[in-house]
mmCIF file of C-alpha atoms and ligand atoms in Angstrom:
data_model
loop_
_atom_site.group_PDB
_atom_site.id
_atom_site.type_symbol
_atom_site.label_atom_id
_atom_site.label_comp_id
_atom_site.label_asym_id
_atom_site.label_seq_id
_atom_site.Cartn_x
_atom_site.Cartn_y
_atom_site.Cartn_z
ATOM 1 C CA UNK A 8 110.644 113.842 105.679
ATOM 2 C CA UNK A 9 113.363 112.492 103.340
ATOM 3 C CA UNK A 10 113.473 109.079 101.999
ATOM 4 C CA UNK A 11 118.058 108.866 101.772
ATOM 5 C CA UNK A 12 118.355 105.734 99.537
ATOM 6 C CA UNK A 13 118.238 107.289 96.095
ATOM 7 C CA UNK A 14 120.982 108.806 94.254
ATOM 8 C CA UNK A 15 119.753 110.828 91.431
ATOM 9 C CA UNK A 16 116.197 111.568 93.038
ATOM 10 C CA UNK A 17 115.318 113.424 96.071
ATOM 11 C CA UNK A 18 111.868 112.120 97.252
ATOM 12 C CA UNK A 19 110.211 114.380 100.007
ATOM 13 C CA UNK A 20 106.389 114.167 101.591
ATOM 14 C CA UNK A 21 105.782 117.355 103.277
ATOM 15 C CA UNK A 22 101.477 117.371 104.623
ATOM 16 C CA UNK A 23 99.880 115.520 101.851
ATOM 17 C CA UNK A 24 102.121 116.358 99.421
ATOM 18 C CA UNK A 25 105.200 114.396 98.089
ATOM 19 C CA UNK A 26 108.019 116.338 95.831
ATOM 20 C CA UNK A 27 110.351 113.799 93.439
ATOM 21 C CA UNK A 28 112.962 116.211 92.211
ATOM 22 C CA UNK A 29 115.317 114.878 89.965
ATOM 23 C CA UNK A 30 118.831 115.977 90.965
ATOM 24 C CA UNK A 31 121.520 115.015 88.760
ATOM 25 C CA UNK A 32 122.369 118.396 87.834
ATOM 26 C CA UNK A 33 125.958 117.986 86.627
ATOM 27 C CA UNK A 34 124.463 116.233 83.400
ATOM 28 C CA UNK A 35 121.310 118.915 83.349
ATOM 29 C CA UNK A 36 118.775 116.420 85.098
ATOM 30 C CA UNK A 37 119.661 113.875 82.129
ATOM 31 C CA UNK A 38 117.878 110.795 82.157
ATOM 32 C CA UNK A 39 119.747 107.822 82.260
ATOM 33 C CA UNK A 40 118.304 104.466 83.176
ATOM 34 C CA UNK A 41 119.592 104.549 86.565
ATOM 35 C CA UNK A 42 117.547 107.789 87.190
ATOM 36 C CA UNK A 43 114.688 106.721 85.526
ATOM 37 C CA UNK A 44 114.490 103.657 87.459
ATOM 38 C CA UNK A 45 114.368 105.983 90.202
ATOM 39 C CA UNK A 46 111.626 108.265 89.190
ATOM 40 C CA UNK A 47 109.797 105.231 88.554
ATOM 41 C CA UNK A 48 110.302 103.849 92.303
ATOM 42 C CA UNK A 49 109.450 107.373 94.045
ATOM 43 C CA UNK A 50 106.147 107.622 91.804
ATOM 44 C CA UNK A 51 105.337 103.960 93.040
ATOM 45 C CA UNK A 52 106.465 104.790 96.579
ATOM 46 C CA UNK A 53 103.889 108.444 96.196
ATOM 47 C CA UNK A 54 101.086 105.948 94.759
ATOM 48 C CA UNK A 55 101.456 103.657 97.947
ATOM 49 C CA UNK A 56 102.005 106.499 100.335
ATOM 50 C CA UNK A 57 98.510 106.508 101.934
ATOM 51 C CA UNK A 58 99.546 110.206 103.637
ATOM 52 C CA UNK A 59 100.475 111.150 100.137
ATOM 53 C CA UNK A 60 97.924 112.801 98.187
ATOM 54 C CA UNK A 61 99.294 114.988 95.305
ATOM 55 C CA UNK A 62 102.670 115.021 93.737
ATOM 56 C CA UNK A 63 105.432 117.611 92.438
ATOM 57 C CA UNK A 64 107.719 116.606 89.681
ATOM 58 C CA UNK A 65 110.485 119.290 89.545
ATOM 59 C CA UNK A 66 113.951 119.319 88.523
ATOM 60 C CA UNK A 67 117.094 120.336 90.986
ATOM 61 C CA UNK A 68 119.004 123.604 90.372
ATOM 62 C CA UNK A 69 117.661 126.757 88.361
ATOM 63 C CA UNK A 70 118.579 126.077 84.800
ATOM 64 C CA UNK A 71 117.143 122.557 84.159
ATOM 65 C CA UNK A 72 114.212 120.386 84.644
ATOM 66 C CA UNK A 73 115.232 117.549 82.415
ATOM 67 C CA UNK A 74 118.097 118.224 79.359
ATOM 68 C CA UNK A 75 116.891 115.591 77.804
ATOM 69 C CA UNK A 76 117.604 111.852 77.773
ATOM 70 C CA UNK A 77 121.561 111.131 78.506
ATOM 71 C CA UNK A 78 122.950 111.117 74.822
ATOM 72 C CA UNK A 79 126.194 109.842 76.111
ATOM 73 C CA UNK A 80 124.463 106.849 77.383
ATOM 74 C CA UNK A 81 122.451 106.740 73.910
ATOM 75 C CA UNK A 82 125.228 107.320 72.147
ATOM 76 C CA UNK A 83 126.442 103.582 72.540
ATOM 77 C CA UNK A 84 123.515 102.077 72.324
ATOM 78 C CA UNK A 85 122.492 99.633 69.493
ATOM 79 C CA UNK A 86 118.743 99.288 68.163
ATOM 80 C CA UNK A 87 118.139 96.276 70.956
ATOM 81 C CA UNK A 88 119.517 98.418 73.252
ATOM 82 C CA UNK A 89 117.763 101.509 72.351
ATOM 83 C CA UNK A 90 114.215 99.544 72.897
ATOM 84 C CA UNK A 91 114.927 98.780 75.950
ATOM 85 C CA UNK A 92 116.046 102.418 77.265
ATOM 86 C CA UNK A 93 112.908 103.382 75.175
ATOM 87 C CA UNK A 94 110.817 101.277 77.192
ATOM 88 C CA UNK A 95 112.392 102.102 80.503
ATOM 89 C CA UNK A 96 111.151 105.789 79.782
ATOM 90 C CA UNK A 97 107.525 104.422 78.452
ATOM 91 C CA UNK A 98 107.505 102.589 81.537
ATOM 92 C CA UNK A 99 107.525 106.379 83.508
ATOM 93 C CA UNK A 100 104.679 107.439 81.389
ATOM 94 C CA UNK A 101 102.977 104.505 81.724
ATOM 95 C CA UNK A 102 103.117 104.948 85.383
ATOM 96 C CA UNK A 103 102.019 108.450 85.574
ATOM 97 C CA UNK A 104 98.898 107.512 83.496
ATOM 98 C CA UNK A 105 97.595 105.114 85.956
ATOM 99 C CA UNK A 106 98.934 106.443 89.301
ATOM 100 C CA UNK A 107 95.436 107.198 91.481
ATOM 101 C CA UNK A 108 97.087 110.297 92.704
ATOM 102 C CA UNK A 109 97.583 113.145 90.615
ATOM 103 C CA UNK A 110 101.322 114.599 89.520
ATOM 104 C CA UNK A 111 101.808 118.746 88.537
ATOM 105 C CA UNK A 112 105.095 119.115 87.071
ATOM 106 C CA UNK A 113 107.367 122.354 87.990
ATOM 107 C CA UNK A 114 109.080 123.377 84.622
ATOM 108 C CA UNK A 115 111.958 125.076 86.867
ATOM 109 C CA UNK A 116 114.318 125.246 83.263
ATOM 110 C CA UNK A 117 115.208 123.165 80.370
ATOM 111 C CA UNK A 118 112.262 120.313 79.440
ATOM 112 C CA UNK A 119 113.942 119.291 76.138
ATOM 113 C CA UNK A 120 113.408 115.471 74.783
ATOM 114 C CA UNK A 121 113.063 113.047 77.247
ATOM 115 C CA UNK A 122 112.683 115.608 79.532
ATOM 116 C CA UNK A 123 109.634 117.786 77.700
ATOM 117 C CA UNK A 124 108.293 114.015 77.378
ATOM 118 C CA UNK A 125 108.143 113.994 81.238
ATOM 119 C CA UNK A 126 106.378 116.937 82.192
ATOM 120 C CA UNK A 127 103.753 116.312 79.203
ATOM 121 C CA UNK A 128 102.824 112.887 81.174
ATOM 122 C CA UNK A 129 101.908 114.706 84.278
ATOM 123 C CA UNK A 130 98.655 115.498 84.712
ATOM 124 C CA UNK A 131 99.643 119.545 83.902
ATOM 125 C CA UNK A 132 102.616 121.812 83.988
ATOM 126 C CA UNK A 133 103.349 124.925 85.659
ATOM 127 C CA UNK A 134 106.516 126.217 84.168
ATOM 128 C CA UNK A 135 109.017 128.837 85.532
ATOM 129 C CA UNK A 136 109.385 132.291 83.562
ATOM 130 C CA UNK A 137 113.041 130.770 82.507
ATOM 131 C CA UNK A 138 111.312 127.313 81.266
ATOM 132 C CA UNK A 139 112.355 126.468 77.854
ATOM 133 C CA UNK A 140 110.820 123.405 75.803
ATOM 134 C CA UNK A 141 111.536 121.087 73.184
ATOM 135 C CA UNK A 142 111.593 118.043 71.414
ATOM 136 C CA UNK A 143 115.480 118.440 69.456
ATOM 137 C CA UNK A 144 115.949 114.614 68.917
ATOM 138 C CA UNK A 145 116.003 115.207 65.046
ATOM 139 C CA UNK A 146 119.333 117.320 65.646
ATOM 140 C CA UNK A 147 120.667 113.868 67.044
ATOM 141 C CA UNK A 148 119.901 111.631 63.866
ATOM 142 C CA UNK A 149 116.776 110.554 66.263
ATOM 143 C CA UNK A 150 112.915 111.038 67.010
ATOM 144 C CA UNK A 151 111.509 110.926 70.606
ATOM 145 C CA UNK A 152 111.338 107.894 72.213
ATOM 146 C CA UNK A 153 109.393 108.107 75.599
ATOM 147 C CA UNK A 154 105.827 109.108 73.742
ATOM 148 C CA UNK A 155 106.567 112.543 72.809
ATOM 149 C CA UNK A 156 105.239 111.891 69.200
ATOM 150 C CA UNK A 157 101.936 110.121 71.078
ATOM 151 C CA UNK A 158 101.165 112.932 73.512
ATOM 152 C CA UNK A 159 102.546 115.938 72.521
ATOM 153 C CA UNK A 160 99.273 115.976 69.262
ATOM 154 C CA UNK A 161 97.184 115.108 71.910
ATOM 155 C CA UNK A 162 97.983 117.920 74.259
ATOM 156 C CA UNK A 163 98.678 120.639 71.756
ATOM 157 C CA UNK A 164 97.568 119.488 68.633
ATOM 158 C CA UNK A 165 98.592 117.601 65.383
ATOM 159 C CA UNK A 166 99.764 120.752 63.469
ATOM 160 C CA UNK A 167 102.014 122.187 66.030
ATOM 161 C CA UNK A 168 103.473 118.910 67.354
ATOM 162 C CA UNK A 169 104.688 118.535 64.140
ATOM 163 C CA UNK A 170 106.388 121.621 63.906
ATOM 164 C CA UNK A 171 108.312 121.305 67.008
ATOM 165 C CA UNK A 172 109.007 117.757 66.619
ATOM 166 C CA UNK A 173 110.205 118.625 62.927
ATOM 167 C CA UNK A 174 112.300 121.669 63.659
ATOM 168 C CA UNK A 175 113.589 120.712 66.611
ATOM 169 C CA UNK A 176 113.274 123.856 68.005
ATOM 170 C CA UNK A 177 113.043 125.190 71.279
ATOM 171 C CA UNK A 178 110.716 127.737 72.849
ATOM 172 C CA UNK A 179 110.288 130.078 75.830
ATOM 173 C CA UNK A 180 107.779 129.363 78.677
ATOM 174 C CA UNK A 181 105.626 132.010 76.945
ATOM 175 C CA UNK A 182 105.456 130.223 74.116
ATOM 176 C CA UNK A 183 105.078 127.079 75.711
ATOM 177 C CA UNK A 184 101.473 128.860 77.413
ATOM 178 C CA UNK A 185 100.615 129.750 74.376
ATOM 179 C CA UNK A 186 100.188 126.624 73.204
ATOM 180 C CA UNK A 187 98.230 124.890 75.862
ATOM 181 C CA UNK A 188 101.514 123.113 76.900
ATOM 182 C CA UNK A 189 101.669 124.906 80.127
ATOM 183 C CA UNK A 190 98.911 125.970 82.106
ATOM 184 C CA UNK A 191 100.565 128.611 84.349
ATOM 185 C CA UNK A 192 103.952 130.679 84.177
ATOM 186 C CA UNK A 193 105.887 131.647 87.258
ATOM 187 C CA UNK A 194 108.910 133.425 88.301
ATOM 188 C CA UNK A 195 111.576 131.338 88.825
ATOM 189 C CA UNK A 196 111.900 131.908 92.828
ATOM 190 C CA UNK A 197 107.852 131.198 93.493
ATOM 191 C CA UNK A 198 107.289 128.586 91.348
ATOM 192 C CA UNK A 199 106.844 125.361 93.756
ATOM 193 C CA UNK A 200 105.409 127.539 96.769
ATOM 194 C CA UNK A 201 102.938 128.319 93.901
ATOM 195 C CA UNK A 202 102.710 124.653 92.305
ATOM 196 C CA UNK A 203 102.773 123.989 96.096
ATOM 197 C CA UNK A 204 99.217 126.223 96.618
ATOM 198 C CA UNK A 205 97.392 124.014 93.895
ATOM 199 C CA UNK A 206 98.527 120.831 94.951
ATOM 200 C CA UNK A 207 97.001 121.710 98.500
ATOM 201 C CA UNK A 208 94.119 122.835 97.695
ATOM 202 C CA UNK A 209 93.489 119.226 95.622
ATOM 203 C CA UNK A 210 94.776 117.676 98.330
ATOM 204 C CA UNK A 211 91.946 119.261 100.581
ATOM 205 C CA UNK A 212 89.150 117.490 97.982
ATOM 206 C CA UNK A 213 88.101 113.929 98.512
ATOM 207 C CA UNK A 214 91.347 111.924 97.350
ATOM 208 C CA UNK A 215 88.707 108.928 95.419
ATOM 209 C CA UNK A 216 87.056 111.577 94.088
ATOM 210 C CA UNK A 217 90.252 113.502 92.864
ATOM 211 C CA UNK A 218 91.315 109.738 91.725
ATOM 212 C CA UNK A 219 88.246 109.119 89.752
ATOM 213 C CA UNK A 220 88.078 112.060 88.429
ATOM 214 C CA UNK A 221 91.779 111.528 86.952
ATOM 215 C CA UNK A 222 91.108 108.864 85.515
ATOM 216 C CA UNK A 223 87.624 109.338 83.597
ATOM 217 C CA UNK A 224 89.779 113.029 81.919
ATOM 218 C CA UNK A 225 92.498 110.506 81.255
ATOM 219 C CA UNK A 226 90.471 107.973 79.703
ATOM 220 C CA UNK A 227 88.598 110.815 77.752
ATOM 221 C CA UNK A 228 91.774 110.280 75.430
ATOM 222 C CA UNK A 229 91.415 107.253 74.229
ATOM 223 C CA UNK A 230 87.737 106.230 74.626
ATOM 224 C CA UNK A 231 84.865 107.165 72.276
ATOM 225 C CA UNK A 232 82.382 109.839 74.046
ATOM 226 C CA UNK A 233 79.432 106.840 74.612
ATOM 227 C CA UNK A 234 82.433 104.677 76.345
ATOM 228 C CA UNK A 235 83.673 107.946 78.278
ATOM 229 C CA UNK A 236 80.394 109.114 79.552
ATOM 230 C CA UNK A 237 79.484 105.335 80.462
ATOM 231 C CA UNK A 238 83.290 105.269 82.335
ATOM 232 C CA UNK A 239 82.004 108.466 83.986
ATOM 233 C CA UNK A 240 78.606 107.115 85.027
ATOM 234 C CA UNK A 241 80.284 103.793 86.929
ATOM 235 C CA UNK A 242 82.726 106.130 88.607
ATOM 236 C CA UNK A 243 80.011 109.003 89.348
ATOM 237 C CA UNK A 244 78.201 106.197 90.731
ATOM 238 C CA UNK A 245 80.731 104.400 92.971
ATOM 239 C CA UNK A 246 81.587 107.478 94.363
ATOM 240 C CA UNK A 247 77.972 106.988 96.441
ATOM 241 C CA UNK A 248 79.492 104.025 98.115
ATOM 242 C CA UNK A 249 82.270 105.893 99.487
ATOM 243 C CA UNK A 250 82.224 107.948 103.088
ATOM 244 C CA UNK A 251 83.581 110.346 101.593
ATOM 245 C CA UNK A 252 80.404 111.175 99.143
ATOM 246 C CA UNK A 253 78.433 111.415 102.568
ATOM 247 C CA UNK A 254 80.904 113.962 104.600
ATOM 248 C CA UNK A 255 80.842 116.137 101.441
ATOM 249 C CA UNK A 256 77.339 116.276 101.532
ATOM 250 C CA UNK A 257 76.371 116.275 104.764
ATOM 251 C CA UNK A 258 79.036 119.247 105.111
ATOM 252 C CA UNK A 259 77.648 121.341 102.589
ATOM 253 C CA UNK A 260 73.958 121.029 104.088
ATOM 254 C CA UNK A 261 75.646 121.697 107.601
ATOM 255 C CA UNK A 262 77.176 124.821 106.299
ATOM 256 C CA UNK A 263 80.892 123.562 107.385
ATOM 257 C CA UNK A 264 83.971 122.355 105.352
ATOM 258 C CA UNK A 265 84.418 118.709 104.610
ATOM 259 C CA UNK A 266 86.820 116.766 106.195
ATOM 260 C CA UNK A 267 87.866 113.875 103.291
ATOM 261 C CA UNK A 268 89.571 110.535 105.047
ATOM 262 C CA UNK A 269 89.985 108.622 101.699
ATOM 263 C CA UNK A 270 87.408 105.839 102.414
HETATM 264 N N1 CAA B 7 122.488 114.073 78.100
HETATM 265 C C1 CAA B 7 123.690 113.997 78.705
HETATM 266 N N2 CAA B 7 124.341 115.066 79.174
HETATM 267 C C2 CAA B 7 123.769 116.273 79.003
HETATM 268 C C3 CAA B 7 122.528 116.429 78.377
HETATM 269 C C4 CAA B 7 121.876 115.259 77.914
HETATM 270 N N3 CAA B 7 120.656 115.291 77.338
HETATM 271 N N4 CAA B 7 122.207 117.738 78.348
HETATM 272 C C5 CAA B 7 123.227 118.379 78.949
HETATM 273 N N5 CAA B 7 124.169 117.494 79.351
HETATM 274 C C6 CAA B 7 125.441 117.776 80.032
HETATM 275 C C7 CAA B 7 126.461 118.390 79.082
HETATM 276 O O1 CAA B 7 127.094 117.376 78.328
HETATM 277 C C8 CAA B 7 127.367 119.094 80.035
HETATM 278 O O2 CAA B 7 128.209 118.160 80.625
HETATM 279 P P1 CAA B 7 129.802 118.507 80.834
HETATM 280 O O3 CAA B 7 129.809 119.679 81.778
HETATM 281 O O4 CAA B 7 130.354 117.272 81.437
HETATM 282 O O5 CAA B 7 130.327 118.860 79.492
HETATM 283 C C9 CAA B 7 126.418 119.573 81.140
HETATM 284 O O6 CAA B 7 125.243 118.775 81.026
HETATM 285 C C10 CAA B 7 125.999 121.024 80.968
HETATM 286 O O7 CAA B 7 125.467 121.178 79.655
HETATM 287 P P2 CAA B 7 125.985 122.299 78.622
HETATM 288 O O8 CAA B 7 127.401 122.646 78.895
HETATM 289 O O9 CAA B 7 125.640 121.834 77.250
HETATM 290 O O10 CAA B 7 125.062 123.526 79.063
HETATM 291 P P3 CAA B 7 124.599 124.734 78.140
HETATM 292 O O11 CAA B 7 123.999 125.736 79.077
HETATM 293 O O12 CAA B 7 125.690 125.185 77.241
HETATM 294 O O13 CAA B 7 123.424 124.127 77.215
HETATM 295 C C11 CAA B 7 121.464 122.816 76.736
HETATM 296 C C12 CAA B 7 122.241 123.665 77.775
HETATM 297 C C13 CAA B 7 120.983 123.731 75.599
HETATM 298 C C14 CAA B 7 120.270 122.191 77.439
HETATM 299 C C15 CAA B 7 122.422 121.747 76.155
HETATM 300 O O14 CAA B 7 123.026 121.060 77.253
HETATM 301 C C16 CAA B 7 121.751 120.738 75.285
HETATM 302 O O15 CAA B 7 121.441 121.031 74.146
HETATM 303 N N6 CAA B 7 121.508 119.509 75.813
HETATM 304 C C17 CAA B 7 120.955 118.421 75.059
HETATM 305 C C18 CAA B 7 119.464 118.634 74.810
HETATM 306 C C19 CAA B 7 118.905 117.508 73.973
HETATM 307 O O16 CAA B 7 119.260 117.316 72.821
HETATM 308 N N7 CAA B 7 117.968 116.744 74.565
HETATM 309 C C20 CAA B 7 117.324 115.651 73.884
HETATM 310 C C21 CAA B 7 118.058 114.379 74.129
HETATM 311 S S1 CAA B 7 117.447 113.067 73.123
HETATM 312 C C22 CAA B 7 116.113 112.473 73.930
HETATM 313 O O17 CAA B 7 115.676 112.992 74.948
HETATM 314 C C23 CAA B 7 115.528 111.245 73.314
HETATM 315 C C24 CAA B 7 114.228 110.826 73.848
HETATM 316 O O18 CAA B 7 113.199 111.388 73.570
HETATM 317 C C25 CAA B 7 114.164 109.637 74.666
#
């Protein structure tokens, strides 16, 4: 099923899964504020999509995910201006952080800037075997602006952050694995049937448990480990009150697969 009323963003639910592909291709996927206004509404409309259980964020055509943000629309922007477009792509991250369902983004080409920004706010990234990544403001006079200096240290590491977000440079899919940035490479042609075969089989787990589980790893991030492991103790613990919790038990003891309604 496709939703029609977007213009830059296809939004498709397909079983339990819902793909957002960002399709703007004559600028490379560019994010301007109209199309991040648009991510932003299809990740709301996933999160309130009770049939909706795991999202793909993926790029249209083969050669880019996201080229970055639109540096023609930056380019005329004045410092008041630039917070705002700033916090319009914050406001994407912030989003993705506290979604309850979980997002896997399909590196399908070029994640530079904004757009390496975007996939590192998913929850992980499977990346095609043509994938290249990057973080080039610097080459513009500029730094990142939609929390690539926040999370790219946290997912990869102070010293290596730096070094991209120094040099500007950009690197391979290989590369990209290397450093922890992407947790599976694909060829080109099978990478959302295979992004596709993960998000299905979390779709088949108990969605609050997938949900609290989420959010206690994302949490892990910015709470001390006493705070964390008290986080993970409420959530462990609410997860008893849920029907869920029983069918998954009661299926294992009965020897036959669980069958998860959400509740
Ligand atoms: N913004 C606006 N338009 C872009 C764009 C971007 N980030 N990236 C590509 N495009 C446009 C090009 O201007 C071009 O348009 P025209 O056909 O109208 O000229 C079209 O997309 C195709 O691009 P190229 O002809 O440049 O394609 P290429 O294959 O020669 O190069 C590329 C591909 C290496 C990705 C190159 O397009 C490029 O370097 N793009 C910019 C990458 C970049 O600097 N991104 C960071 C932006 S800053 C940022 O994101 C800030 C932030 O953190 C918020």
């Amino acid at each position: 099923m496709t939703t029609p009323s977007y213009e830059n963003v296809r939004y498709e639910i397909d079983g339990f899964i819902a793909t957002v592909t960002i399709a703007r291709e004559k600028a490379l996927n560019a994010l301007n504020r109209h199309t991040l206004n648009e991510i932003g509404w299809a990740l709301r409309e996933a999160d309130g999509d009770a049939r909706v259980r795991v999202v793909i964020l993926t790029g249209a055509g083969e050669k880019a995910f996201v080229a970055g943000a639109d540096i023609s629309e930056m380019s005329e922007q004045n410092a008041t201006e630039a917070r705002s477009f700033a916090a319009a792509g914050r406001n994407i991250g912030d989003i993705l952080e506290n979604m309850t369902k979980p997002v896997i983004a399909a590196v399908n080409g070029f994640a530079l800037g904004g757009g390496c920004e975007l996939a590192l706010a998913c929850d992980f990234v499977y990346a095609s075997d043509k994938a290249k990544f990057g973080q080039p403001e610097v080459n513009l006079g500029v730094i990142p602006g939609f929390g690539g200096t926040q999370r790219l240290p946290r997912r990869i590491g102070a010293g290596r952050a730096m070094e991209l977000i120094l040099t500007g440079d950009v690197i391979n899919a290989e590369e990209a694995y290397r450093i922890g940035l992407v947790n599976r490479i694909v060829p080109g042609a099978e990478l959302l049937a295979e992004t596709r075969k993960t998000a299905d089989k979390i779709a088949a787990k108990g969605p609050l448990a997938i949900a609290y589980a989420r959010r206690a790893v994302r949490k892990a991030a910015e709470l001390n480990l006493p705070a964390g492991n008290d986080l993970e103790a409420e959530l462990f613990a609410l997860l008893f009150a849920t029907a869920d919790q029983k069918e998954g038990m009661r299926a294992f003891i009965a020897k036959r697969p669980a069958k998860f309604e959400g509740k």
